[in-house]
PDB file of C-alpha atoms in Angstrom:
ATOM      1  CA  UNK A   1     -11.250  11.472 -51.262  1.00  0.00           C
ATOM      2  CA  UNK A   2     -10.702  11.675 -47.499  1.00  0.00           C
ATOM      3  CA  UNK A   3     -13.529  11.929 -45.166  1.00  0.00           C
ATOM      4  CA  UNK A   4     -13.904  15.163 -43.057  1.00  0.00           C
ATOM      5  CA  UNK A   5     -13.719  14.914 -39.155  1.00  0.00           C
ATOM      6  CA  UNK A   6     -16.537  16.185 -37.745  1.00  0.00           C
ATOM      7  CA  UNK A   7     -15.973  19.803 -36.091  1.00  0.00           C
ATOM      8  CA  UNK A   8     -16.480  18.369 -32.432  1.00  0.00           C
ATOM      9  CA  UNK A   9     -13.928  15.722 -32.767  1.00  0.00           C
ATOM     10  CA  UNK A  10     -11.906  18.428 -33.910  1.00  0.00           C
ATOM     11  CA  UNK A  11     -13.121  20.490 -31.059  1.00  0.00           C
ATOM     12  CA  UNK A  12     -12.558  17.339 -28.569  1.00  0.00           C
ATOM     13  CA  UNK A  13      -8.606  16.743 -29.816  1.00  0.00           C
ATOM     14  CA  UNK A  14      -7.578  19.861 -29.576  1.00  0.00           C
ATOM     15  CA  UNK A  15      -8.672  20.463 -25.444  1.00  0.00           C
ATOM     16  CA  UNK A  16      -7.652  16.832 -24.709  1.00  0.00           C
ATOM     17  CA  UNK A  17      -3.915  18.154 -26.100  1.00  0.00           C
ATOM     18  CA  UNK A  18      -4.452  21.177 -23.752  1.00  0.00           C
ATOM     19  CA  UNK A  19      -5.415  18.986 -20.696  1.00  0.00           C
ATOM     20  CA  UNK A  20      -2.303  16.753 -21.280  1.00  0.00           C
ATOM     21  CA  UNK A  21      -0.075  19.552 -21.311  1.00  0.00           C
ATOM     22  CA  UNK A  22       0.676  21.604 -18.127  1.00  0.00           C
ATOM     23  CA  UNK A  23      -1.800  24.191 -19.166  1.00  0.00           C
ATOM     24  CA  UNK A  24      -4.005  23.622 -16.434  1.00  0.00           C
ATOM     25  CA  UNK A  25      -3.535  22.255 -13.113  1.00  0.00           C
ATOM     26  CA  UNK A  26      -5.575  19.562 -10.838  1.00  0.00           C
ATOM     27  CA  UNK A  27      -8.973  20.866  -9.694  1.00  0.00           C
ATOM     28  CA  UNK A  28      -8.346  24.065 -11.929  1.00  0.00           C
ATOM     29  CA  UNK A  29     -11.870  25.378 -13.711  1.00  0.00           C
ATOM     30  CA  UNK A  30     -12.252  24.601 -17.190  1.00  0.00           C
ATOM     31  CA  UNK A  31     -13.552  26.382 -20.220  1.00  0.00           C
ATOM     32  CA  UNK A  32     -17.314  27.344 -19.853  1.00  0.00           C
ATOM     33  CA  UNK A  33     -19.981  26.855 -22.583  1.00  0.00           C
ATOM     34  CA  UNK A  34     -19.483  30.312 -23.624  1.00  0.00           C
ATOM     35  CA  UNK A  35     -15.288  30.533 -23.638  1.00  0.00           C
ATOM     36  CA  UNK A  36     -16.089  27.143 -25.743  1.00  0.00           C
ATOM     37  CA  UNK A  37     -18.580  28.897 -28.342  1.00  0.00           C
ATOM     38  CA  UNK A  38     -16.283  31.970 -28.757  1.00  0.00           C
ATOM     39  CA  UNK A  39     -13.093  30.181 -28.943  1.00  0.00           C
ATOM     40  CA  UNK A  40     -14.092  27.837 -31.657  1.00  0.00           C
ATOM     41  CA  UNK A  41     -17.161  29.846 -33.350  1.00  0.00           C
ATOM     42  CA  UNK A  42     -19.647  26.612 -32.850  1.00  0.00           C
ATOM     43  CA  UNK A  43     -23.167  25.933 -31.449  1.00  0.00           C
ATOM     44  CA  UNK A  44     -24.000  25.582 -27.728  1.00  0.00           C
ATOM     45  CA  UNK A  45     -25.003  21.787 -29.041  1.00  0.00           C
ATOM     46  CA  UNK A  46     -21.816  21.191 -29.751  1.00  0.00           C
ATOM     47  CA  UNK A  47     -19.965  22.654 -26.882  1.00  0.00           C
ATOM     48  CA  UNK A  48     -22.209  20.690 -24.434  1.00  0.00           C
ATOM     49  CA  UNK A  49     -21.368  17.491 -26.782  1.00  0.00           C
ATOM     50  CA  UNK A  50     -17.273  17.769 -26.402  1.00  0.00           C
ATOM     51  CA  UNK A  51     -18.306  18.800 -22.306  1.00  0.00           C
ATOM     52  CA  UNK A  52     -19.899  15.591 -22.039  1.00  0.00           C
ATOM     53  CA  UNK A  53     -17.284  13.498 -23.950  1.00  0.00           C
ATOM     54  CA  UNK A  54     -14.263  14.839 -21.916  1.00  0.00           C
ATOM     55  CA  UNK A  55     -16.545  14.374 -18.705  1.00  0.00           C
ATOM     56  CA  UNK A  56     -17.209  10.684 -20.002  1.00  0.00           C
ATOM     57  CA  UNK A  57     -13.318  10.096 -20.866  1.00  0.00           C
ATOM     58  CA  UNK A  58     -12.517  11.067 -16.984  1.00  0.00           C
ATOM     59  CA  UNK A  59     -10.177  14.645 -18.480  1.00  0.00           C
ATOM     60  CA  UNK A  60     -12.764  16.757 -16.256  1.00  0.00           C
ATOM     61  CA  UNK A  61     -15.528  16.766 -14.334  1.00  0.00           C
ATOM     62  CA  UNK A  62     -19.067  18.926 -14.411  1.00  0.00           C
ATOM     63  CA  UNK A  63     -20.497  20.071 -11.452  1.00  0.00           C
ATOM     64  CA  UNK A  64     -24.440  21.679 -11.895  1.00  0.00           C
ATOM     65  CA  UNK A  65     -24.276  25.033 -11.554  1.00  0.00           C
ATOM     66  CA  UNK A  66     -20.687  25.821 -11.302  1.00  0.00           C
ATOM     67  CA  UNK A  67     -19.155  24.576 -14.191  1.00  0.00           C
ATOM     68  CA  UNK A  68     -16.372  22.505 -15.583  1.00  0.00           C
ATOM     69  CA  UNK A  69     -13.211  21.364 -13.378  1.00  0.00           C
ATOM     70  CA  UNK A  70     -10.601  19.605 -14.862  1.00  0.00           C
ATOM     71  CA  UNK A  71      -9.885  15.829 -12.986  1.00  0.00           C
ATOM     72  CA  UNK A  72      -7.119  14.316 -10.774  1.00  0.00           C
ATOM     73  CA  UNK A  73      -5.066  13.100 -13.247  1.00  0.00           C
ATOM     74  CA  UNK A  74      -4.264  14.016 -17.255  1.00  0.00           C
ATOM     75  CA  UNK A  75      -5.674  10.835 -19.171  1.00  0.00           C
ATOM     76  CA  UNK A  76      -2.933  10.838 -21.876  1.00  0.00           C
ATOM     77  CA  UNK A  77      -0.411  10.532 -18.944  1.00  0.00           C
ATOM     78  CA  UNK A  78       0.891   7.373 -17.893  1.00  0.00           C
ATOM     79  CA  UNK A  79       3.343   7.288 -14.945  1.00  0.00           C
ATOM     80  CA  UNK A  80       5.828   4.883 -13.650  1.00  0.00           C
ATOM     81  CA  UNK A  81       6.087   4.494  -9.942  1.00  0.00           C
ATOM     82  CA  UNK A  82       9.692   2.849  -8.364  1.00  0.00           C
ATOM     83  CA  UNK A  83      10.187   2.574  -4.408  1.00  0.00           C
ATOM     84  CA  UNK A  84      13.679   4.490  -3.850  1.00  0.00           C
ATOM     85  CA  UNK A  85      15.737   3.646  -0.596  1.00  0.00           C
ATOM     86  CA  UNK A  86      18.183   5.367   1.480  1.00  0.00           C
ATOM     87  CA  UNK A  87      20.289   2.495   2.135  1.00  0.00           C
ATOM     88  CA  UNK A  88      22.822   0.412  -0.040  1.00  0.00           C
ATOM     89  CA  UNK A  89      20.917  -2.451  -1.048  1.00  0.00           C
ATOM     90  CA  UNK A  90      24.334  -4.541  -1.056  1.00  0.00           C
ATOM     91  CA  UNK A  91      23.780  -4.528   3.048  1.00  0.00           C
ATOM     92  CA  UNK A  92      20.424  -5.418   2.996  1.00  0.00           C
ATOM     93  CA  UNK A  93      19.614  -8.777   4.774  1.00  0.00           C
ATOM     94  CA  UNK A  94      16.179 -10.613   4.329  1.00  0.00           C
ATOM     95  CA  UNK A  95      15.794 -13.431   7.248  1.00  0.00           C
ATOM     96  CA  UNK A  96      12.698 -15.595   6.894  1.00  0.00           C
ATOM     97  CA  UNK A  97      11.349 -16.066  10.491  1.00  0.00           C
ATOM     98  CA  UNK A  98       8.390 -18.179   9.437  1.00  0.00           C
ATOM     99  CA  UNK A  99       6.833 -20.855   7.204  1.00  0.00           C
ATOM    100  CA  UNK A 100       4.319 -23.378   7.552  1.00  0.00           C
ATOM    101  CA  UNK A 101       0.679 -23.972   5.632  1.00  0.00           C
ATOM    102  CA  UNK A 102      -1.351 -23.246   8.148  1.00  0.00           C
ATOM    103  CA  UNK A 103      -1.727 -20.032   8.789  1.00  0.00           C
ATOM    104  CA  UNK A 104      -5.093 -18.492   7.100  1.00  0.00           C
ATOM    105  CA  UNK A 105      -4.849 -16.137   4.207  1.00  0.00           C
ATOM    106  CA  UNK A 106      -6.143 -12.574   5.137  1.00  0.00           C
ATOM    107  CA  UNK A 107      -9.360 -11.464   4.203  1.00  0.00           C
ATOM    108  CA  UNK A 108      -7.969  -8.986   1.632  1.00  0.00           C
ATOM    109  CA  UNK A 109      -5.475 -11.311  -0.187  1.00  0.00           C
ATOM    110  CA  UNK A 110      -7.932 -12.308  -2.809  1.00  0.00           C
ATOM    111  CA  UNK A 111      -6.964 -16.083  -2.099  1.00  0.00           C
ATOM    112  CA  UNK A 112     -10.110 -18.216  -2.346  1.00  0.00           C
ATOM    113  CA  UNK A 113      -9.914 -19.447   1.499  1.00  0.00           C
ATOM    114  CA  UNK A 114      -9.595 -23.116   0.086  1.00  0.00           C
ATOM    115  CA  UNK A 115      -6.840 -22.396  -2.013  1.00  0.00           C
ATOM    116  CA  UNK A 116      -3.626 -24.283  -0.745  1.00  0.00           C
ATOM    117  CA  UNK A 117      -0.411 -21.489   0.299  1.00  0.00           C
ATOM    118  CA  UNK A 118       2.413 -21.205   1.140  1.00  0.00           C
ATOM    119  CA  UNK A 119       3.013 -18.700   4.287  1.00  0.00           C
ATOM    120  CA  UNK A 120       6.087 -16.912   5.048  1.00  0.00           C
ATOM    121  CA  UNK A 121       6.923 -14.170   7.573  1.00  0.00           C
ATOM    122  CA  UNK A 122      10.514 -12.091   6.777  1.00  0.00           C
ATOM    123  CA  UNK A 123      12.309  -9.550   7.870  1.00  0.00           C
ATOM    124  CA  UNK A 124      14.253  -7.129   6.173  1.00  0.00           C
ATOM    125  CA  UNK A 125      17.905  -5.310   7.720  1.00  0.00           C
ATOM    126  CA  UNK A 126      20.349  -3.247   7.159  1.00  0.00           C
ATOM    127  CA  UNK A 127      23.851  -3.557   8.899  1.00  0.00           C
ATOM    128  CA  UNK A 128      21.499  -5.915  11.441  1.00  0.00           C
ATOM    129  CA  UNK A 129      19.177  -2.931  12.259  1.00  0.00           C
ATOM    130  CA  UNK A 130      15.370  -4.221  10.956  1.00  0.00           C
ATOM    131  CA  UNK A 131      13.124  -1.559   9.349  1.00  0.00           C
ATOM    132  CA  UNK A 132      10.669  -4.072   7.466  1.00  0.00           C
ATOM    133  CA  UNK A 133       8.508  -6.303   8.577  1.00  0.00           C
ATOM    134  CA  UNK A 134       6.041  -8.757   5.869  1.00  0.00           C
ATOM    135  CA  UNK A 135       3.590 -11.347   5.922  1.00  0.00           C
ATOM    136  CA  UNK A 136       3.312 -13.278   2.682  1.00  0.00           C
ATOM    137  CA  UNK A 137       1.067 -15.804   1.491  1.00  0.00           C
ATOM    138  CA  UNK A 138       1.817 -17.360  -2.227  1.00  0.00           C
ATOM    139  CA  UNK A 139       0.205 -20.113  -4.158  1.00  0.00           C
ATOM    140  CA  UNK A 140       1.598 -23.676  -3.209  1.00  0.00           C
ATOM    141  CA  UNK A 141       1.996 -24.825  -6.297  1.00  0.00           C
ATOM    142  CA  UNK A 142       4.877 -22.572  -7.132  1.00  0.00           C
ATOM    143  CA  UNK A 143       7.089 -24.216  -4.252  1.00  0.00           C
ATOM    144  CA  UNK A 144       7.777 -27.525  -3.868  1.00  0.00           C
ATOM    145  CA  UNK A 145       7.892 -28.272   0.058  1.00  0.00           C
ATOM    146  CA  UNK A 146      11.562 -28.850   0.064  1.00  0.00           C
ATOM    147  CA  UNK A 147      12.677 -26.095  -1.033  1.00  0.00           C
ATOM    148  CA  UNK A 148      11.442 -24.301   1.523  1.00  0.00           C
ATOM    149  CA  UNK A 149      12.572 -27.410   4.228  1.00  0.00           C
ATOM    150  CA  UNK A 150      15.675 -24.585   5.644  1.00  0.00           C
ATOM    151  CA  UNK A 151      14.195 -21.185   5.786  1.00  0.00           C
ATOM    152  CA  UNK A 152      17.329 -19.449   6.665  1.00  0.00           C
ATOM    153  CA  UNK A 153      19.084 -20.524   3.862  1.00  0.00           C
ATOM    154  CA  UNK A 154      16.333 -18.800   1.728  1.00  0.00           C
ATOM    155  CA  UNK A 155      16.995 -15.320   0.133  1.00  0.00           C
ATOM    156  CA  UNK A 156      14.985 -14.793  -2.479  1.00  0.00           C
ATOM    157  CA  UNK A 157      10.954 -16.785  -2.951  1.00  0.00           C
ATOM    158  CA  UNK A 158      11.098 -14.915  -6.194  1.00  0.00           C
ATOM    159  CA  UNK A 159      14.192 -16.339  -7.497  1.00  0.00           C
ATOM    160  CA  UNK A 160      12.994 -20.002  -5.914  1.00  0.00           C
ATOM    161  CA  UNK A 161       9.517 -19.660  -8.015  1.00  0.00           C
ATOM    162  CA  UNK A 162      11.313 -19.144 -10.917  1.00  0.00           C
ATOM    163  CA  UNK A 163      13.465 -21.883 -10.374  1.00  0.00           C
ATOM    164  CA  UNK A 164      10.842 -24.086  -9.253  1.00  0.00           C
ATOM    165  CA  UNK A 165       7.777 -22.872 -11.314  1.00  0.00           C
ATOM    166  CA  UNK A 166       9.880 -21.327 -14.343  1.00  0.00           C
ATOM    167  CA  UNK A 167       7.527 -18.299 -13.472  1.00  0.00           C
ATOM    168  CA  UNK A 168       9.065 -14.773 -13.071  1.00  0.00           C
ATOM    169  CA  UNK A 169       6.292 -13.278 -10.763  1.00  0.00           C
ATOM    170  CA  UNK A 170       8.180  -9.516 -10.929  1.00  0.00           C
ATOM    171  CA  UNK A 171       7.131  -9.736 -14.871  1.00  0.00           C
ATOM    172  CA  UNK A 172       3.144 -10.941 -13.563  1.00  0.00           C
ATOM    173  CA  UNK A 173       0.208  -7.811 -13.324  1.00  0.00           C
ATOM    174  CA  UNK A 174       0.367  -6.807  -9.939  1.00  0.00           C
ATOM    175  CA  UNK A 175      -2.104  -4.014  -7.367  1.00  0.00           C
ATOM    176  CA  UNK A 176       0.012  -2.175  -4.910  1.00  0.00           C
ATOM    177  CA  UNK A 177      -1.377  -0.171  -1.983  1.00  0.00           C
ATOM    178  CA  UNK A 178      -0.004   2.219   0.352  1.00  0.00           C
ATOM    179  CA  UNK A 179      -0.931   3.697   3.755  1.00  0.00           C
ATOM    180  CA  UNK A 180       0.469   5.408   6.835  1.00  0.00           C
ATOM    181  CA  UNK A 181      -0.335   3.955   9.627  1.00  0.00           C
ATOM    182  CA  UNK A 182       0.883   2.956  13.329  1.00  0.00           C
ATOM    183  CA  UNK A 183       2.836  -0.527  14.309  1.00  0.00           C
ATOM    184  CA  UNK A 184      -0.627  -3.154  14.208  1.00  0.00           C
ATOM    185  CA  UNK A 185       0.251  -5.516  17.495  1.00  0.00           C
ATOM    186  CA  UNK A 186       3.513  -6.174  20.388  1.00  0.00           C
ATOM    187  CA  UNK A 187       4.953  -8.964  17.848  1.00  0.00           C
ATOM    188  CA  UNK A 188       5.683  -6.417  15.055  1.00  0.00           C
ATOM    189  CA  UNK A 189       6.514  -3.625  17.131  1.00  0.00           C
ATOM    190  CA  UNK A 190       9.395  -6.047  18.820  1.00  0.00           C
ATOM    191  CA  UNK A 191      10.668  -7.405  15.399  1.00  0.00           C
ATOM    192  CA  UNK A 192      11.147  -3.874  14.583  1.00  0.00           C
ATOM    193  CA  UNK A 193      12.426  -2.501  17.427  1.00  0.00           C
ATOM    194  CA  UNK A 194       9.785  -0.054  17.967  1.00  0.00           C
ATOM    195  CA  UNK A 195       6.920   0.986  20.394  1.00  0.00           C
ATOM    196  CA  UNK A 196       3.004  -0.091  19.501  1.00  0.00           C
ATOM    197  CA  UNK A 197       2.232   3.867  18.610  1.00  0.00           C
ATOM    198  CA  UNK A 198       5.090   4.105  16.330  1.00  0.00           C
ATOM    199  CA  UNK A 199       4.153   5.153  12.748  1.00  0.00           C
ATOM    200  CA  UNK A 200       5.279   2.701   9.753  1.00  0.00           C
ATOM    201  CA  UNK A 201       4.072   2.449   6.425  1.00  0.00           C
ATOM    202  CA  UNK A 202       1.654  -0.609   5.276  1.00  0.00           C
ATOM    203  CA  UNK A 203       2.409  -1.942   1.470  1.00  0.00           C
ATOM    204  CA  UNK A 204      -0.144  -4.794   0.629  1.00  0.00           C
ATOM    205  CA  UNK A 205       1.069  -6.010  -2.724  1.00  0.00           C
ATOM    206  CA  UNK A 206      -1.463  -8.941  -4.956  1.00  0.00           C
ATOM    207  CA  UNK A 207       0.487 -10.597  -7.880  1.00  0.00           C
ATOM    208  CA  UNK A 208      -1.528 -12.312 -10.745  1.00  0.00           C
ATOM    209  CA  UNK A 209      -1.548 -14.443 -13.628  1.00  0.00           C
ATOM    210  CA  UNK A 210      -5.317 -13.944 -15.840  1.00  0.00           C
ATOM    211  CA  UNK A 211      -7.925 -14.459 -13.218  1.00  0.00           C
ATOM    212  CA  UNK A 212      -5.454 -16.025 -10.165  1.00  0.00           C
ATOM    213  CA  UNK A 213      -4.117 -14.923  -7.052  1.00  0.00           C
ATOM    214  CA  UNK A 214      -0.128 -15.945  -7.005  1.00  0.00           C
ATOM    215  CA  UNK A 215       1.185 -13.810  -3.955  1.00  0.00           C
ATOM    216  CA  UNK A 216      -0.469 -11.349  -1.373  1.00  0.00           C
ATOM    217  CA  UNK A 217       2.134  -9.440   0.818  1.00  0.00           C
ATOM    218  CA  UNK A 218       1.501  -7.387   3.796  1.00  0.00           C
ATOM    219  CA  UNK A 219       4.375  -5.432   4.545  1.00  0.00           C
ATOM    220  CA  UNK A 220       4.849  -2.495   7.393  1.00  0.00           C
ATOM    221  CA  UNK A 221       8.140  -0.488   6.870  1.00  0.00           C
ATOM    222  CA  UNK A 222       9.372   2.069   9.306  1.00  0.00           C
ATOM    223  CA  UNK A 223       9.124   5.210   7.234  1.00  0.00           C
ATOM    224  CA  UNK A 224      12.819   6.816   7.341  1.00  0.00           C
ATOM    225  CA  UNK A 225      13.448   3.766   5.202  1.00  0.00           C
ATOM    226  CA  UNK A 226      10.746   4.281   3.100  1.00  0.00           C
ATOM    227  CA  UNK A 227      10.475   6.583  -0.630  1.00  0.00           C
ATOM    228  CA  UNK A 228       8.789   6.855  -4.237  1.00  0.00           C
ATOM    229  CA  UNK A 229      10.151   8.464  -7.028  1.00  0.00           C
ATOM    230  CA  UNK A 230       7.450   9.004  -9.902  1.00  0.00           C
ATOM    231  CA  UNK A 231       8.218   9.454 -13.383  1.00  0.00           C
ATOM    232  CA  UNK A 232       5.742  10.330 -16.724  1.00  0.00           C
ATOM    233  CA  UNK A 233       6.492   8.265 -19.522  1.00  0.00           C
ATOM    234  CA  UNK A 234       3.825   9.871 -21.964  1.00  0.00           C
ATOM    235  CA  UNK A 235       4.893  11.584 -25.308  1.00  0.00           C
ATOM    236  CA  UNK A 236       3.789  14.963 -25.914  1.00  0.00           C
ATOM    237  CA  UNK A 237       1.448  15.086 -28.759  1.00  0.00           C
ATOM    238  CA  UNK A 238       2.666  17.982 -30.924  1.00  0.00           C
ATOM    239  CA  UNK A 239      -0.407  20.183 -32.732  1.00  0.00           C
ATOM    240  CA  UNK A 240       0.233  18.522 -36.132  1.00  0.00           C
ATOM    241  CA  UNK A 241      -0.913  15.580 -35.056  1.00  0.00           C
ATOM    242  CA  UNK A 242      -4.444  17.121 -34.194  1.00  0.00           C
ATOM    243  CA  UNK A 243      -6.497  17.104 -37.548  1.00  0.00           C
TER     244      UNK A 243
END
């Protein structure tokens, strides 16, 4: 004999299939205690109960006094983000203007300032016009010094760590982090042909493996080159699945 699911997980499946479908919107009000009683014929104890959990799980969030807003983001939703570009990327050229082991790691890379890198500046064009700048620092180990002996004869440092370190780092966990901003100092601005109060858009981009800091990249991009496309890759859950 199957055990019965208690009436507030019932209660708490059903809204959570609501709030993953485009029933409400961001910010939107919620249910109140008393839509919650009527709807579902229950106890105020119980209402509160499923309030709480959905509050806990991140789906909404209570404010004292004025109710029940639902959050940011749908929880069941999970969405894939891909940089898009307005360019062929068969004329794309990527020169690297810099390397040496010297150069300290920023204070944001998540390096331990001990650990031994790698440092590379590059700089991304199209048809010889530039429109990205970056700054990358990645763990020495993954490049033996001579391969990196004739930096314009370089391409790709991914395709060199995997040859090197039989490590595909575009297959590692990896933060990404995006801002608008304005060209930081004179030596950017004249790599990208661009005045100091010029706006651009600063990536910073930390690669992984378990607890360790492979790559940090600081990247400014002037923005006309710049795009996201984002996509939801969640399944609708149908109402036969909630029990």
């Amino acid at each position: 004999m199957s055990r019965k699911e208690p009436i507030y997980q019932t209660i708490l499946n059903a809204l959570i299939l609501e709030l993953n479908s485009n029933r409400f919107k961001k910010n939107a009000p919620f249910y109140s205690e008393k839509e919650l009683r009527e709807k579902y014929q229950v106890s105020s104890t119980t209402v509160v109960r499923v309030l709480n959990m959905l509050a806990d799980q991140g789906y909404i969030h209570r404010i004292q006094g004025k109710g029940s807003f639902v959050s940011k983001f749908n929880r069941g939703t999970a969405v894939k983000i891909t940089d898009t570009h307005a360019y062929d990327l068969d004329d794309e050229q990527v020169a690297v203007l810099v390397v040496n082991e010297t150069t300290p790691v920023k204070a944001r890379s998540k390096f331990e300032t001990t650990t031994p890198v790698w440092h590379f500046e590059r700089l991304r064009e199209i048809q010889q016009v530039p429109f990205e700048y970056s700054q990358s620092w990645y763990l020495k180990s993954l490049l033996p010094p001579a391969s990196v002996s004739r930096p314009r004869l370089i391409h790709s440092l991914y395709a060199l760590i995997r040859k090197h370190a039989q490590l595909d780092l575009a297959q590692q966990p990896f933060e990404q982090e995006y801002a608008v901003t304005v060209v930081p100092n004179q030596r950017v601005a004249d790599y990208l042909h661009v005045t100091l109060d010029a706006p651009v858009v600063k990536v910073e981009r930390w690669v992984f493996r378990e607890d360790q800091t492979l790559e940090y990249t600081l990247s400014y991009l002037l923005p006309n080159y710049f795009g996201l496309h984002l996509t939801s890759t969640a399944q609708p859950r149908v109402a036969s699945e909630i029990r």
